[in-house]
Coordinates of C-alpha atoms and ligand atoms in Angstrom, one line a residue:
X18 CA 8.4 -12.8 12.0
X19 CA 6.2 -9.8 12.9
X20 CA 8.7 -7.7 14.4
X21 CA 8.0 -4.8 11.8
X22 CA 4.2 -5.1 12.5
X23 CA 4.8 -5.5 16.1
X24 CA 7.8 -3.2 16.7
X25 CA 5.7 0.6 16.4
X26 CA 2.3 -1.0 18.3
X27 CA 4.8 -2.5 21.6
X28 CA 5.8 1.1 21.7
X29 CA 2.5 2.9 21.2
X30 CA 1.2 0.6 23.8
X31 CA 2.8 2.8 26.4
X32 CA 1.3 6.0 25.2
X33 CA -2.1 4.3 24.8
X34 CA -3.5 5.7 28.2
X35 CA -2.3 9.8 27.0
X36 CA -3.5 9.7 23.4
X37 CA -6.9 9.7 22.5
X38 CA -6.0 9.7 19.0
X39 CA -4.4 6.0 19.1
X40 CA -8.9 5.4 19.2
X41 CA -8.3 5.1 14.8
X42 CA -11.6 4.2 13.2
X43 CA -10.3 1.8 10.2
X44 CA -11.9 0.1 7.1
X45 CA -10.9 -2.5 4.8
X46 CA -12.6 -2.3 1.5
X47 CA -12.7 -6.2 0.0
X48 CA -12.1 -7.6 3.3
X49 CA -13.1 -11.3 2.7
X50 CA -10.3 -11.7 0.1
X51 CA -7.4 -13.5 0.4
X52 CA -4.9 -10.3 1.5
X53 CA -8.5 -8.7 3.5
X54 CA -8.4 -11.4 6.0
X55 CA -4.9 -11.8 6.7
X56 CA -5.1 -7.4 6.8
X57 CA -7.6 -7.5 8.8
X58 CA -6.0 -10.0 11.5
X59 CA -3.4 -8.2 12.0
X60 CA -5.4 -4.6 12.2
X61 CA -7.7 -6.5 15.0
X62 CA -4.5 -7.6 16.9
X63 CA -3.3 -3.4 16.7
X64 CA -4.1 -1.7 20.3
X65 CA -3.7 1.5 17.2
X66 CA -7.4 0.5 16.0
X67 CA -10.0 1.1 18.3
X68 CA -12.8 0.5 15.6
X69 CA -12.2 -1.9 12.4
X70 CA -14.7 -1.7 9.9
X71 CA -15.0 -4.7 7.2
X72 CA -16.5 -4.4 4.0
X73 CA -17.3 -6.5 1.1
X74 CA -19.5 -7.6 -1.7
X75 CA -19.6 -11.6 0.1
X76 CA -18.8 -13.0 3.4
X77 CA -18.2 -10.4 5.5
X78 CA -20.6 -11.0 8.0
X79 CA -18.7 -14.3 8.6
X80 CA -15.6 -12.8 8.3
X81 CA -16.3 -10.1 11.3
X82 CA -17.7 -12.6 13.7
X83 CA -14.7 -14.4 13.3
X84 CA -12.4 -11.5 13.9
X85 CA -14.5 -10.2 16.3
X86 CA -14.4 -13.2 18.7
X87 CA -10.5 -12.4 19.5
X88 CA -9.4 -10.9 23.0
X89 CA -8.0 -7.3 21.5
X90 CA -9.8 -4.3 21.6
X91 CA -10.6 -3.2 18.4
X92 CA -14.6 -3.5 17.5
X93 CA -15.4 -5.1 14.6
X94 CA -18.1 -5.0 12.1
X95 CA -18.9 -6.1 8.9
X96 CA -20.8 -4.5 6.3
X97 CA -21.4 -6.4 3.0
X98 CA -22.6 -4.7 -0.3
X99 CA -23.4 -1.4 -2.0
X100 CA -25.6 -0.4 -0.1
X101 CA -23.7 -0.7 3.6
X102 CA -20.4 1.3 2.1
X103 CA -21.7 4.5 3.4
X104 CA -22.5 3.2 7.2
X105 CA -18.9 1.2 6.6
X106 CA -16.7 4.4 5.2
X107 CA -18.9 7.0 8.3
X108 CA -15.9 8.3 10.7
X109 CA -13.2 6.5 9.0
X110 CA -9.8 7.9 9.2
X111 CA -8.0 5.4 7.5
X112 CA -9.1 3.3 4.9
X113 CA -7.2 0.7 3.0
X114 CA -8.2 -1.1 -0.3
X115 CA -7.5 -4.7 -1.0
X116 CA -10.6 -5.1 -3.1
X117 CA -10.8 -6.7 -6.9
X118 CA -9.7 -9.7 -9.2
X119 CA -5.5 -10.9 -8.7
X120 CA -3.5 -12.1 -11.0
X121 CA -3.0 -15.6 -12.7
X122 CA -0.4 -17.1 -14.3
X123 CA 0.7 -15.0 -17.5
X124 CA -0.8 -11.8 -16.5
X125 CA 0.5 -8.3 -15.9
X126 CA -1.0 -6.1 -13.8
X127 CA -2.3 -4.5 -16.6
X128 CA -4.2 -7.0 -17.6
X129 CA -6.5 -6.4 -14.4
X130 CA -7.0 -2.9 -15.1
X131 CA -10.5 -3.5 -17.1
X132 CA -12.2 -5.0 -14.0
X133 CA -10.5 -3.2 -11.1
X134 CA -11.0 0.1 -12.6
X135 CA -14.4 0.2 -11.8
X136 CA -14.4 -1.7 -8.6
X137 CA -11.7 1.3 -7.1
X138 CA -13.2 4.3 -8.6
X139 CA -16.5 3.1 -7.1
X140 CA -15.2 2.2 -3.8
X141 CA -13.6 6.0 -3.5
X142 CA -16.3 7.4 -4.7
X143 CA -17.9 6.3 -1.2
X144 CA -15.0 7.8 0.4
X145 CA -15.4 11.2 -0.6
X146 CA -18.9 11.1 0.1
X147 CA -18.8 9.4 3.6
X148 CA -15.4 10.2 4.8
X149 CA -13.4 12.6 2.6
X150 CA -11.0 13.6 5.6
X151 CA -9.9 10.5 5.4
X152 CA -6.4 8.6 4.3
X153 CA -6.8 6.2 1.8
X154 CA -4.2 3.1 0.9
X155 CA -4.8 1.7 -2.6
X156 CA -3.5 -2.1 -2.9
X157 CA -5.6 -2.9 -5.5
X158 CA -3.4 -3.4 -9.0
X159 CA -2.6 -2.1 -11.3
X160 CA -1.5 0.5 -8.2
X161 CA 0.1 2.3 -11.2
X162 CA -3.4 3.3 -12.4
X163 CA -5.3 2.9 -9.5
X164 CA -4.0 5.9 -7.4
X165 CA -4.5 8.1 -10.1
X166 CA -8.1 6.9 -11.0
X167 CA -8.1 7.6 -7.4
X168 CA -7.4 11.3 -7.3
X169 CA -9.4 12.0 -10.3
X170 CA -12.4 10.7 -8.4
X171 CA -11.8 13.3 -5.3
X172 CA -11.2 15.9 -7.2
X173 CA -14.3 15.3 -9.2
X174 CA -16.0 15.6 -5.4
X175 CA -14.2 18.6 -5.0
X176 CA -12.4 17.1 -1.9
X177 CA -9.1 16.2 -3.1
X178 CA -5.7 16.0 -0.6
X179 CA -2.8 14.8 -2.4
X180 CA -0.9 14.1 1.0
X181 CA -3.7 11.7 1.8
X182 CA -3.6 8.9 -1.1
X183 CA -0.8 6.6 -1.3
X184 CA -0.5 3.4 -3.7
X185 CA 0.6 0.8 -1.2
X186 CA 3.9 -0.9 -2.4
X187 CA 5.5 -1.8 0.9
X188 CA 5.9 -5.4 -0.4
X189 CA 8.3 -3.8 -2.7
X190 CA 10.3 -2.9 -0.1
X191 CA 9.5 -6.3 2.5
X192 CA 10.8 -8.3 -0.3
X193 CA 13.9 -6.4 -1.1
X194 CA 15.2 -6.5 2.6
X195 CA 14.7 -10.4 2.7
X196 CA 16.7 -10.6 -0.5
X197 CA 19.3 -8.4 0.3
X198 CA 19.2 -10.0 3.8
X199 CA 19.4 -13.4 2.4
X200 CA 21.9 -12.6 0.2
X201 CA 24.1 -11.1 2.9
X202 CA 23.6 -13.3 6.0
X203 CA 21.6 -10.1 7.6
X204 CA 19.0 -9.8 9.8
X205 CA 16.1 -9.0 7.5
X206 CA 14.2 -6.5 10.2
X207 CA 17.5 -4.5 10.2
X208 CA 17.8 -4.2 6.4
X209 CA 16.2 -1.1 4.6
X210 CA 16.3 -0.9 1.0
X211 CA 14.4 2.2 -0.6
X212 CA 12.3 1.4 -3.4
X213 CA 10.9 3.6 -5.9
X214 CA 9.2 4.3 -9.4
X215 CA 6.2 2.3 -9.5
X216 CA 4.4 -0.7 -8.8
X217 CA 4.7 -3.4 -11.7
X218 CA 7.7 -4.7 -13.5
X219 CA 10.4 -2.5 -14.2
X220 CA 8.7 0.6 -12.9
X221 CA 9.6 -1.3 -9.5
X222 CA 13.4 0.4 -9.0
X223 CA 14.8 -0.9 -5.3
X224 CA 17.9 1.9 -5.1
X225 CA 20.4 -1.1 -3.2
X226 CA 22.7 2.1 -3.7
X227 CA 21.3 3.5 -0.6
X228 CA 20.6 0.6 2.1
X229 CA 21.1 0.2 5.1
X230 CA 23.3 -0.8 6.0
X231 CA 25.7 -0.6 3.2
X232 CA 26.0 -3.8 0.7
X233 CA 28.0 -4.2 -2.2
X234 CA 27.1 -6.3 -4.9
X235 CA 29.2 -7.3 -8.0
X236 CA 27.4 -5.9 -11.4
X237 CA 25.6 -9.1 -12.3
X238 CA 24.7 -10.1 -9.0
X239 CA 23.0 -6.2 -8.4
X240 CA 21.4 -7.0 -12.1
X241 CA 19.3 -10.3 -11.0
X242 CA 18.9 -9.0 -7.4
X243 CA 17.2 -6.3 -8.8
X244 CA 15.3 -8.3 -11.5
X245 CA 14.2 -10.6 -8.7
X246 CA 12.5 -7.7 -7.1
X247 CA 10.8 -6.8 -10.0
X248 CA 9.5 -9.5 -10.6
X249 CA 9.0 -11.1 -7.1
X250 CA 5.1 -10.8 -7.3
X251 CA 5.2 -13.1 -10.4
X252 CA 7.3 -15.9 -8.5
X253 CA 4.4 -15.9 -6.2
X254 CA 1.8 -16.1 -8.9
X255 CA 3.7 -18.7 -10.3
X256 CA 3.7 -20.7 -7.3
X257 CA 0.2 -20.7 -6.5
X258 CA -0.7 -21.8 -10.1
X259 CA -4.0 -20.5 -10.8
X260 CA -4.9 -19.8 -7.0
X261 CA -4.3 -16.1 -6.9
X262 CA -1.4 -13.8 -6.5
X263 CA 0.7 -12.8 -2.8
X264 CA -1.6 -12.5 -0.1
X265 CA 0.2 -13.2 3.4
X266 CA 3.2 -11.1 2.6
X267 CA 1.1 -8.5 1.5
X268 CA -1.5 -8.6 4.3
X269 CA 1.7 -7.7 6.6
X270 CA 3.2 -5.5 3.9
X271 CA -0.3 -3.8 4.2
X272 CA -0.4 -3.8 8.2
X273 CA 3.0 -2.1 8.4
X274 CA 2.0 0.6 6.2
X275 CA -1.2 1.3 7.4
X276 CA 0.9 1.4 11.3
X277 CA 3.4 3.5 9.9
X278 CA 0.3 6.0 8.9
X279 CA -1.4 5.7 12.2
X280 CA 1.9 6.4 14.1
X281 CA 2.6 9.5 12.4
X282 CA -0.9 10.5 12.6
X283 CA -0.6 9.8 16.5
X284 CA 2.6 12.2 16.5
X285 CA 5.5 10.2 16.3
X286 CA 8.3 11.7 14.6
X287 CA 10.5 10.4 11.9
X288 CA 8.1 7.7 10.4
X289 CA 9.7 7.3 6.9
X290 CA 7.6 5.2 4.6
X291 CA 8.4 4.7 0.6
X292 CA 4.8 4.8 -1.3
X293 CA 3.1 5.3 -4.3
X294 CA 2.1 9.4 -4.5
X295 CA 1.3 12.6 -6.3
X296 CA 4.9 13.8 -6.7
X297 CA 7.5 16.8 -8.5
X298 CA 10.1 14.2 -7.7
X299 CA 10.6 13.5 -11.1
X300 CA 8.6 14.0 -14.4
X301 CA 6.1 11.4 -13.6
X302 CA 3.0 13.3 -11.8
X303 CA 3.2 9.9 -10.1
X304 CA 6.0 8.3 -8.6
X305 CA 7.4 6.5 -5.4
X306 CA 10.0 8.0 -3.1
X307 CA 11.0 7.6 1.1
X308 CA 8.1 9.8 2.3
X309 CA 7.9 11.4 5.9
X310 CA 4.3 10.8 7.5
X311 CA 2.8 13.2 9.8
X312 CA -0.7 13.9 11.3
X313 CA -2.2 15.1 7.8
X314 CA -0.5 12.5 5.9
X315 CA 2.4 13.5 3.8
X316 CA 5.1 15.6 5.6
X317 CA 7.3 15.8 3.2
X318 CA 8.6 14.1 0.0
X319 CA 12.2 12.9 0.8
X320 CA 13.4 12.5 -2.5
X321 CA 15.2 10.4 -4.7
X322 CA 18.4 10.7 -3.2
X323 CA 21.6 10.0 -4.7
X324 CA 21.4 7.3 -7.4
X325 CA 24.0 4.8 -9.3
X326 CA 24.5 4.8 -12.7
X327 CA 22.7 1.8 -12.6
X328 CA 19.9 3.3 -11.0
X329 CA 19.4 6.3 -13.2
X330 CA 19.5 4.2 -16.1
X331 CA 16.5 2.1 -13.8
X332 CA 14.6 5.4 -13.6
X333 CA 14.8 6.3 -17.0
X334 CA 13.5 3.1 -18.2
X335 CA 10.2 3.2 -16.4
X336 CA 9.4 6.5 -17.8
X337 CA 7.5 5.9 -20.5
X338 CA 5.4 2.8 -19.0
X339 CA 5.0 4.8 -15.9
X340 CA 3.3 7.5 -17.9
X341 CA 1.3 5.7 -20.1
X342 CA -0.3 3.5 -17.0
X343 CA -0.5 7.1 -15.1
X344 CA -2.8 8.2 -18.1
X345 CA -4.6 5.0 -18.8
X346 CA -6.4 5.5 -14.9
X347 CA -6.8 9.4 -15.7
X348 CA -8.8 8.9 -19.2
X349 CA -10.6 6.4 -17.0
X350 CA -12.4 8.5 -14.9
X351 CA -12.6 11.3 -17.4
X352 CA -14.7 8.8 -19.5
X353 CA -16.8 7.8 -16.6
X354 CA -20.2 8.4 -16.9
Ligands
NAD420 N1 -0.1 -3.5 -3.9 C1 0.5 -4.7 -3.9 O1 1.7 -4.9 -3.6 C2 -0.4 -5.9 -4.2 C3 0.2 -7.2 -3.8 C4 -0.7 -8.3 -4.1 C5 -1.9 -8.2 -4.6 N2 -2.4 -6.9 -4.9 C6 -3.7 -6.7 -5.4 O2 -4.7 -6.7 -4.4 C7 -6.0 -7.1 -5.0 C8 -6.7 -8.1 -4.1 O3 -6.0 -9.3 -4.1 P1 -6.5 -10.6 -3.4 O4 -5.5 -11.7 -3.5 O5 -6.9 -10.3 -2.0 O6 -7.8 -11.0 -4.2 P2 -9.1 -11.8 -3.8 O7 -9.9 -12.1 -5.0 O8 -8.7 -12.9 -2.9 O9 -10.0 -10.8 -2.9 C9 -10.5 -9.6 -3.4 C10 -11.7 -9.3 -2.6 O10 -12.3 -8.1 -3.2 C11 -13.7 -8.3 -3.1 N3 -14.4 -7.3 -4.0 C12 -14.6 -7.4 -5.3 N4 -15.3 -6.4 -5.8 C13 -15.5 -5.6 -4.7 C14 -16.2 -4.4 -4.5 N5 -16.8 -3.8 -5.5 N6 -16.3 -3.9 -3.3 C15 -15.7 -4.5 -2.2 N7 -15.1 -5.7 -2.3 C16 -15.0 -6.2 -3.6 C17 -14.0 -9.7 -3.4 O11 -15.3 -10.1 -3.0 C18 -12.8 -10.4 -2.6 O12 -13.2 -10.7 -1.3 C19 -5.7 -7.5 -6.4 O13 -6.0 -6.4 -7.3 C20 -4.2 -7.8 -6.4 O14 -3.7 -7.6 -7.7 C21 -1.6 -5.8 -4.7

């Protein structure tokens, strides 16, 4: 079950005594919630994370002498309220957001945009005062908005890095291999299914063209594969009726793209993650493609690749929501007093 969360930290283990940069200094912004916890488990139980640093607006104290109790290295401390962020963000070179409101049945992930607006803008607004070298992983929804709310705010600091800001939709890509897998009788670790676009809806475009290993699905089997993905986060919503949206899956969708980041960043070579960026790829300034990581972040944009038909057709119909959520976190921050 955690193979892809265990498989990079069993190797790092063995390079742990020859690289002092495996000693990462890590924060999780909203860290009591119901994907912080989960996160932050599985960040504590990473020889990557020498220092884990937990902050809130409620409970973290609780939630750090928890974590802190287990028999792995990483120190933990919590910090809880505005006035900690500074002492929590200090020497960070990762940082990953979790924090605001999730969906309930019958919303978008639009609809959360009023309320976790603020909370994001605010929360990076501590990062590029306290740590502005660092990378910063945006779960928070709408991701569509909240990455580029999240550049605005650097480069109203004067300290923005494109390469370092990435709009976490690994769970895109976790769910798509377990469908594909289940629909194929595979092996879900050994399934890859690039997905890119965005993150809500139809923006989310998993390219089935170009997995790994090669499937073949009839046309209206690849049409509701594809529609499952997309809407995959609602079937979870759905299920827990009120109590909040996916949490577990994303706490390890999450924990594999935050150990993809801190591999590169260690050196390894070929770490290929699919995320959320500032990009030429297309004609969205945003937009998700494969990705190489490297020690400052974004190596290089891989590219869409060859598409279907049915894929281009995909692309071209996320356009126009794409850009309008693109704009709607923009305008944000330009109106922000
Ligand atoms: N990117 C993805 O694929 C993905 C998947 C699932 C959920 N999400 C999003 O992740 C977010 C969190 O979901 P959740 O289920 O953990 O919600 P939750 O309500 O369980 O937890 C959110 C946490 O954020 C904290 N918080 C609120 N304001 C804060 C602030 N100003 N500073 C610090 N912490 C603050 C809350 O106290 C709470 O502990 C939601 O926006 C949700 O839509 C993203």
């Amino acid at each position: 079950m955690f193979s892809r969360v265990a498989r990079p930290t069993a190797s790092l283990v063995r390079s742990l005594s020859t690289s002092s940069q495996n000693n990462a200094k890590v924060a999780v912004l909203g860290a009591s919630g119901g994907i912080g916890q989960p996160l932050s488990l599985l960040l504590k139980n990473s020889p990557l994370v020498s220092e884990l640093s937990l902050f809130d607006i409620a409970h973290t104290p609780g939630v750090a002498a928890d974590l802190s109790h287990i028999e792995t290295r990483a120190h933990v401390k919590g910090y809880i309220g505005a006035d900690q962020l500074g002492d929590a963000l200090k020497g960070c070179e990762v940082v990953v957001i979790p924090a605001g409101v999730p969906r309930k049945p019958g919303m978008t992930r639009d609809d959360l945009f009023n309320t976790n607006a603020t909370i994001v803008a605010t929360l990076v607004d501590g990062c590029a005062r306290h740590c502005p070298q660092a990378m910063i992983c945006i779960i928070s929804n709408p991701v569509n908005s909240t990455i580029p709310i999240t550049s605005e705010v650097m480069k109203k600091h004067g300290v923005y890095n494109p390469n370092k800001i990435f709009g976490v939709t690994t769970l895109d890509i976790v769910r798509a291999n377990t469908f594909v897998a289940e629909l194929k009788g595979l092996d879900p670790a050994r399934v890859n299914v690039p997905v890119v676009g965005g993150h809500a809806g139809i923006t989310i475009i998993p390219l089935i063209s170009q997995c790994t290993p090669k499937v073949e699905f009839p046309a209206d089997q690849l049409s509701a594969l594809t529609g499952r993905i997309q809407e995959a986060g609602t079937e979870v919503v759905k299920a827990k009726a009120g109590a909040g949206s996916a949490t577990l899956s994303m706490a390890y969708a999450g924990a594999r793209f935050t150990f993809s980041l801190l591999d590169a960043m260690n050196g390894k070579e070929g770490v290929v993650e699919c995320s959320f960026v500032r990009s030429e790829e297309t004609e969205c300034k945003y937009f998700s493609t494969p990705l190489l990581l490297g020690k400052n972040g974004i190596e290089k944009n891989l590219g869409l690749g060859k598409l279907s038909a049915f894929e281009e057709k995909l692309v071209a119909d996320a356009m126009t929501e794409l850009k309008g959520s693109i704009k709607k976190g923009e305008d944000f921050v330009a109106n922000m007093k």
